Amino acid sequence: AQSVTQLDSQVPVFEEAPVELRCNYSSSVSVYLFWYVQYPNQGLQLLLKYLSGSTLVKGINGFEAEFNKSQTSFHLRKPSVHISDTAEYFCAVSEAGATNKLIFGTGTLLAVQP
Amino acid sequence: DTGVSQDPRHKITKRGQNVTFRCDPISEHNRLYWYRQTLGQGPEFLTYFQNEAQLEKSRLLSDRFSAERPKGSFSTLEIQRTEQGDSAMYLCASSLRDQETQYFGPGTRLLVL
């Protein structure tokens, strides 16, 4: 079975500062990795995904993430955040080649302050 | 492409009542998923359809929950004899077969009093 750990429940950061949101996963099989963003009272929007190939993936809104197989991590980064990036961010995994059901972490609230 | 839609967006009910939610996936998406999200938590998988066949159900899905997807298009999720612990956001997502990306709807927020 897969599991996802997001150790930081909340990350406060000032506008225009860089940010990293941490995600570690556990799985005995090959997985796909995802980052989703959720704005208040809305559904989830895909930021980026890793399926295979290059371990550095770029997504929307200037976000990127790096897959590290040896450390079983998939941390999300942005070099300069904006107030509008304030939202809940979820890391998720799915088992490659299966039903693709997503297993989510508990989320990290990115709170961007002026 | 109009996205995944869910109806209603909000539902308040009294304990013991039955509720039904609807999800309309993106046209031609043959995979449909239901998730439940409680406050402060990530979404948890409930069930999965490929076309009209329900292929997987989570152990979270008690016998009070039932989901259908007649004709492989829209899906309904029914909760019978609701309990306060059922209060949550219910999210629907769809994808194409062999495509890993799931597209989520806005969710239905349920409050059981």
mmCIF file of C-alpha atoms in Angstrom:
data_model
loop_
_atom_site.group_PDB
_atom_site.id
_atom_site.type_symbol
_atom_site.label_atom_id
_atom_site.label_comp_id
_atom_site.label_asym_id
_atom_site.label_seq_id
_atom_site.Cartn_x
_atom_site.Cartn_y
_atom_site.Cartn_z
ATOM 1 C CA ALA A 1 0.000 0.000 0.000
ATOM 2 C CA GLN A 2 1.091 3.539 -0.636
ATOM 3 C CA SER A 3 1.200 6.432 1.800
ATOM 4 C CA VAL A 4 2.110 10.092 1.606
ATOM 5 C CA THR A 5 3.563 12.296 4.318
ATOM 6 C CA GLN A 6 3.446 16.066 4.276
ATOM 7 C CA LEU A 7 5.236 17.025 7.464
ATOM 8 C CA ASP A 8 4.468 20.736 7.302
ATOM 9 C CA SER A 9 0.832 21.511 7.999
ATOM 10 C CA GLN A 10 1.420 25.219 7.441
ATOM 11 C CA VAL A 11 4.201 27.190 5.766
ATOM 12 C CA PRO A 12 4.194 30.973 6.278
ATOM 13 C CA VAL A 13 6.286 32.934 3.801
ATOM 14 C CA PHE A 14 6.650 36.528 2.709
ATOM 15 C CA GLU A 15 5.679 37.625 -0.768
ATOM 16 C CA GLU A 16 8.462 37.243 -3.364
ATOM 17 C CA ALA A 17 10.382 34.809 -1.144
ATOM 18 C CA PRO A 18 11.171 31.263 -2.298
ATOM 19 C CA VAL A 19 9.268 28.341 -0.854
ATOM 20 C CA GLU A 20 9.578 24.564 -0.629
ATOM 21 C CA LEU A 21 6.733 22.278 0.379
ATOM 22 C CA ARG A 22 7.897 18.844 1.409
ATOM 23 C CA CYS A 23 6.400 15.515 0.385
ATOM 24 C CA ASN A 24 7.626 12.016 1.140
ATOM 25 C CA TYR A 25 5.955 8.839 -0.014
ATOM 26 C CA SER A 26 6.097 5.162 0.751
ATOM 27 C CA SER A 27 5.417 2.421 -1.781
ATOM 28 C CA SER A 28 6.655 -1.022 -2.717
ATOM 29 C CA VAL A 29 5.708 -0.545 -6.372
ATOM 30 C CA SER A 30 6.252 2.055 -9.046
ATOM 31 C CA VAL A 31 4.180 5.166 -8.509
ATOM 32 C CA TYR A 32 3.071 8.300 -10.225
ATOM 33 C CA LEU A 33 3.370 11.512 -8.195
ATOM 34 C CA PHE A 34 1.191 14.589 -8.242
ATOM 35 C CA TRP A 35 0.811 17.979 -6.629
ATOM 36 C CA TYR A 36 -2.664 19.516 -6.475
ATOM 37 C CA VAL A 37 -3.718 22.942 -5.211
ATOM 38 C CA GLN A 38 -7.033 23.693 -3.513
ATOM 39 C CA TYR A 39 -8.360 27.211 -3.069
ATOM 40 C CA PRO A 40 -11.029 27.818 -0.395
ATOM 41 C CA ASN A 41 -14.330 26.090 -1.094
ATOM 42 C CA GLN A 42 -13.123 24.755 -4.431
ATOM 43 C CA GLY A 43 -12.062 21.444 -5.917
ATOM 44 C CA LEU A 44 -8.505 20.411 -6.628
ATOM 45 C CA GLN A 45 -6.451 21.702 -9.534
ATOM 46 C CA LEU A 46 -3.440 19.817 -10.867
ATOM 47 C CA LEU A 47 -0.172 21.738 -10.509
ATOM 48 C CA LEU A 48 2.198 19.144 -11.918
ATOM 49 C CA LYS A 49 2.872 15.437 -12.182
ATOM 50 C CA TYR A 50 5.739 12.982 -12.444
ATOM 51 C CA LEU A 51 5.156 9.839 -14.472
ATOM 52 C CA SER A 52 8.619 8.931 -15.750
ATOM 53 C CA GLY A 53 11.654 10.467 -17.399
ATOM 54 C CA SER A 54 13.237 13.687 -16.201
ATOM 55 C CA THR A 55 13.093 13.952 -12.438
ATOM 56 C CA LEU A 56 12.528 17.720 -12.543
ATOM 57 C CA VAL A 57 9.025 18.562 -13.604
ATOM 58 C CA LYS A 58 7.583 21.984 -14.219
ATOM 59 C CA GLY A 59 3.983 22.894 -13.663
ATOM 60 C CA ILE A 60 1.599 25.777 -13.799
ATOM 61 C CA ASN A 61 1.985 29.089 -11.994
ATOM 62 C CA GLY A 62 5.795 28.820 -11.866
ATOM 63 C CA PHE A 63 5.901 25.744 -9.627
ATOM 64 C CA GLU A 64 8.313 22.863 -10.087
ATOM 65 C CA ALA A 65 9.051 19.627 -8.265
ATOM 66 C CA GLU A 66 11.876 17.137 -8.186
ATOM 67 C CA PHE A 67 11.420 13.395 -7.889
ATOM 68 C CA ASN A 68 14.072 11.767 -5.735
ATOM 69 C CA LYS A 69 13.705 8.005 -5.774
ATOM 70 C CA SER A 70 16.432 7.277 -3.235
ATOM 71 C CA GLN A 71 14.876 9.640 -0.706
ATOM 72 C CA THR A 72 11.303 8.822 -1.801
ATOM 73 C CA SER A 73 10.558 12.509 -1.976
ATOM 74 C CA PHE A 74 8.736 14.842 -4.325
ATOM 75 C CA HIS A 75 9.188 18.337 -2.935
ATOM 76 C CA LEU A 76 7.410 21.308 -4.516
ATOM 77 C CA ARG A 77 9.255 24.573 -5.044
ATOM 78 C CA LYS A 78 8.646 28.077 -6.303
ATOM 79 C CA PRO A 79 11.391 30.696 -6.513
ATOM 80 C CA SER A 80 9.146 33.684 -5.771
ATOM 81 C CA VAL A 81 5.647 33.431 -4.332
ATOM 82 C CA HIS A 82 2.705 35.788 -4.718
ATOM 83 C CA ILE A 83 -0.191 36.554 -2.435
ATOM 84 C CA SER A 84 -2.408 34.657 -4.871
ATOM 85 C CA ASP A 85 -0.462 31.433 -4.152
ATOM 86 C CA THR A 86 -2.076 31.258 -0.719
ATOM 87 C CA ALA A 87 -3.906 27.929 -0.765
ATOM 88 C CA GLU A 88 -3.795 24.326 0.442
ATOM 89 C CA TYR A 89 -1.350 22.104 -1.428
ATOM 90 C CA PHE A 90 -1.727 18.341 -1.579
ATOM 91 C CA CYS A 91 0.822 15.767 -2.626
ATOM 92 C CA ALA A 92 -0.580 12.510 -3.984
ATOM 93 C CA VAL A 93 0.568 9.163 -5.348
ATOM 94 C CA SER A 94 -1.021 6.496 -7.454
ATOM 95 C CA GLU A 95 0.167 3.018 -8.309
ATOM 96 C CA ALA A 96 1.515 2.949 -11.834
ATOM 97 C CA GLY A 97 -0.602 0.919 -14.233
ATOM 98 C CA ALA A 98 -3.432 0.230 -11.804
ATOM 99 C CA THR A 99 -6.745 1.992 -11.174
ATOM 100 C CA ASN A 100 -4.929 5.297 -10.699
ATOM 101 C CA LYS A 101 -6.783 6.014 -7.463
ATOM 102 C CA LEU A 102 -4.969 8.781 -5.650
ATOM 103 C CA ILE A 103 -3.588 8.554 -2.141
ATOM 104 C CA PHE A 104 -3.242 12.040 -0.693
ATOM 105 C CA GLY A 105 -1.177 13.577 2.038
ATOM 106 C CA THR A 106 -2.804 15.717 4.715
ATOM 107 C CA GLY A 107 -1.965 18.927 2.906
ATOM 108 C CA THR A 108 0.168 22.000 3.527
ATOM 109 C CA LEU A 109 -1.324 25.445 3.860
ATOM 110 C CA LEU A 110 0.893 27.956 2.100
ATOM 111 C CA ALA A 111 0.242 31.322 3.720
ATOM 112 C CA VAL A 112 1.841 34.155 1.768
ATOM 113 C CA GLN A 113 2.156 37.393 3.716
ATOM 114 C CA PRO A 114 2.740 40.849 2.236
ATOM 115 C CA ASP B 1 -14.781 20.824 -22.367
ATOM 116 C CA THR B 2 -16.910 22.138 -19.522
ATOM 117 C CA GLY B 3 -15.109 20.380 -16.691
ATOM 118 C CA VAL B 4 -16.456 18.098 -13.999
ATOM 119 C CA SER B 5 -19.655 19.378 -12.420
ATOM 120 C CA GLN B 6 -21.270 18.350 -9.147
ATOM 121 C CA ASP B 7 -24.701 19.014 -7.773
ATOM 122 C CA PRO B 8 -25.628 20.256 -5.268
ATOM 123 C CA ARG B 9 -22.680 22.327 -4.120
ATOM 124 C CA HIS B 10 -23.960 22.394 -0.551
ATOM 125 C CA LYS B 11 -26.345 20.169 1.361
ATOM 126 C CA ILE B 12 -27.574 20.480 4.926
ATOM 127 C CA THR B 13 -29.557 17.568 6.281
ATOM 128 C CA LYS B 14 -30.708 16.120 9.550
ATOM 129 C CA ARG B 15 -29.254 12.962 10.973
ATOM 130 C CA GLY B 16 -31.058 9.910 9.681
ATOM 131 C CA GLN B 17 -32.081 11.413 6.359
ATOM 132 C CA ASN B 18 -30.940 10.104 2.991
ATOM 133 C CA VAL B 19 -28.990 12.290 0.576
ATOM 134 C CA THR B 20 -27.940 11.868 -3.036
ATOM 135 C CA PHE B 21 -25.197 13.685 -4.900
ATOM 136 C CA ARG B 22 -24.627 13.844 -8.626
ATOM 137 C CA CYS B 23 -21.427 14.074 -10.624
ATOM 138 C CA ASP B 24 -21.165 14.799 -14.341
ATOM 139 C CA PRO B 25 -17.686 13.941 -15.622
ATOM 140 C CA ILE B 26 -15.908 15.496 -18.537
ATOM 141 C CA SER B 27 -17.422 14.203 -21.736
ATOM 142 C CA GLU B 28 -15.798 10.944 -22.963
ATOM 143 C CA HIS B 29 -13.968 10.382 -19.694
ATOM 144 C CA ASN B 30 -14.608 6.729 -18.956
ATOM 145 C CA ARG B 31 -13.052 6.668 -15.476
ATOM 146 C CA LEU B 32 -14.850 8.269 -12.541
ATOM 147 C CA TYR B 33 -13.743 8.498 -8.927
ATOM 148 C CA TRP B 34 -15.381 9.591 -5.688
ATOM 149 C CA TYR B 35 -13.366 10.948 -2.764
ATOM 150 C CA ARG B 36 -14.290 12.286 0.661
ATOM 151 C CA GLN B 37 -12.445 15.132 2.337
ATOM 152 C CA THR B 38 -12.943 15.990 5.984
ATOM 153 C CA LEU B 39 -11.780 19.223 7.555
ATOM 154 C CA GLY B 40 -8.015 19.527 7.700
ATOM 155 C CA GLN B 41 -7.410 16.296 5.826
ATOM 156 C CA GLY B 42 -6.537 15.272 2.307
ATOM 157 C CA PRO B 43 -9.143 13.596 0.128
ATOM 158 C CA GLU B 44 -9.688 9.876 0.735
ATOM 159 C CA PHE B 45 -10.616 7.472 -2.035
ATOM 160 C CA LEU B 46 -14.141 6.033 -1.844
ATOM 161 C CA THR B 47 -14.869 4.271 -5.115
ATOM 162 C CA TYR B 48 -13.975 3.994 -8.795
ATOM 163 C CA PHE B 49 -15.896 3.314 -11.981
ATOM 164 C CA GLN B 50 -14.697 2.380 -15.403
ATOM 165 C CA ASN B 51 -17.619 3.098 -17.679
ATOM 166 C CA GLU B 52 -20.645 1.697 -15.821
ATOM 167 C CA ALA B 53 -18.703 -0.913 -13.847
ATOM 168 C CA GLN B 54 -17.818 -0.192 -10.238
ATOM 169 C CA LEU B 55 -14.387 -1.776 -10.018
ATOM 170 C CA GLU B 56 -13.140 -0.777 -6.611
ATOM 171 C CA LYS B 57 -14.633 0.281 -3.302
ATOM 172 C CA SER B 58 -12.788 1.512 -0.267
ATOM 173 C CA ARG B 59 -13.367 -0.013 3.136
ATOM 174 C CA LEU B 60 -14.412 3.542 4.089
ATOM 175 C CA LEU B 61 -17.548 2.969 2.041
ATOM 176 C CA SER B 62 -19.921 1.481 4.581
ATOM 177 C CA ASP B 63 -23.116 -0.287 3.570
ATOM 178 C CA ARG B 64 -24.972 3.024 4.011
ATOM 179 C CA PHE B 65 -23.143 4.344 0.960
ATOM 180 C CA SER B 66 -23.975 3.344 -2.576
ATOM 181 C CA ALA B 67 -22.733 4.666 -5.876
ATOM 182 C CA GLU B 68 -23.957 4.120 -9.380
ATOM 183 C CA ARG B 69 -22.964 5.120 -12.853
ATOM 184 C CA PRO B 70 -25.740 4.070 -15.195
ATOM 185 C CA LYS B 71 -24.792 4.051 -18.864
ATOM 186 C CA GLY B 72 -21.274 5.101 -18.010
ATOM 187 C CA SER B 73 -22.054 8.805 -17.951
ATOM 188 C CA PHE B 74 -23.042 10.691 -14.798
ATOM 189 C CA SER B 75 -22.694 9.111 -11.374
ATOM 190 C CA THR B 76 -24.669 9.348 -8.151
ATOM 191 C CA LEU B 77 -23.513 8.811 -4.602
ATOM 192 C CA GLU B 78 -26.220 8.085 -2.053
ATOM 193 C CA ILE B 79 -25.819 8.088 1.694
ATOM 194 C CA GLN B 80 -28.612 6.460 3.659
ATOM 195 C CA ARG B 81 -29.402 7.211 7.299
ATOM 196 C CA THR B 82 -26.829 9.991 7.470
ATOM 197 C CA GLU B 83 -24.714 10.408 10.593
ATOM 198 C CA GLN B 84 -22.860 13.463 11.846
ATOM 199 C CA GLY B 85 -19.592 11.757 10.915
ATOM 200 C CA ASP B 86 -20.654 11.866 7.274
ATOM 201 C CA SER B 87 -20.188 15.634 7.257
ATOM 202 C CA ALA B 88 -17.479 16.271 4.693
ATOM 203 C CA MET B 89 -16.715 17.504 1.212
ATOM 204 C CA TYR B 90 -17.487 14.868 -1.406
ATOM 205 C CA LEU B 91 -15.321 15.221 -4.483
ATOM 206 C CA CYS B 92 -15.753 13.641 -7.881
ATOM 207 C CA ALA B 93 -12.985 13.277 -10.458
ATOM 208 C CA SER B 94 -12.787 11.855 -13.945
ATOM 209 C CA SER B 95 -10.095 10.772 -16.351
ATOM 210 C CA LEU B 96 -9.601 9.024 -19.628
ATOM 211 C CA ARG B 97 -8.589 5.390 -19.518
ATOM 212 C CA ASP B 98 -4.819 5.092 -19.500
ATOM 213 C CA GLN B 99 -4.480 8.763 -18.655
ATOM 214 C CA GLU B 100 -3.090 9.369 -15.205
ATOM 215 C CA THR B 101 -4.438 12.858 -14.627
ATOM 216 C CA GLN B 102 -7.710 13.159 -12.744
ATOM 217 C CA TYR B 103 -9.800 16.283 -13.125
ATOM 218 C CA PHE B 104 -11.761 17.253 -10.052
ATOM 219 C CA GLY B 105 -15.150 18.851 -9.691
ATOM 220 C CA PRO B 106 -15.894 21.641 -7.186
ATOM 221 C CA GLY B 107 -17.247 19.192 -4.627
ATOM 222 C CA THR B 108 -20.442 18.859 -2.609
ATOM 223 C CA ARG B 109 -20.179 20.010 0.965
ATOM 224 C CA LEU B 110 -22.427 17.992 3.263
ATOM 225 C CA LEU B 111 -23.376 19.064 6.764
ATOM 226 C CA VAL B 112 -25.324 16.614 8.900
ATOM 227 C CA LEU B 113 -27.025 18.197 11.903
#
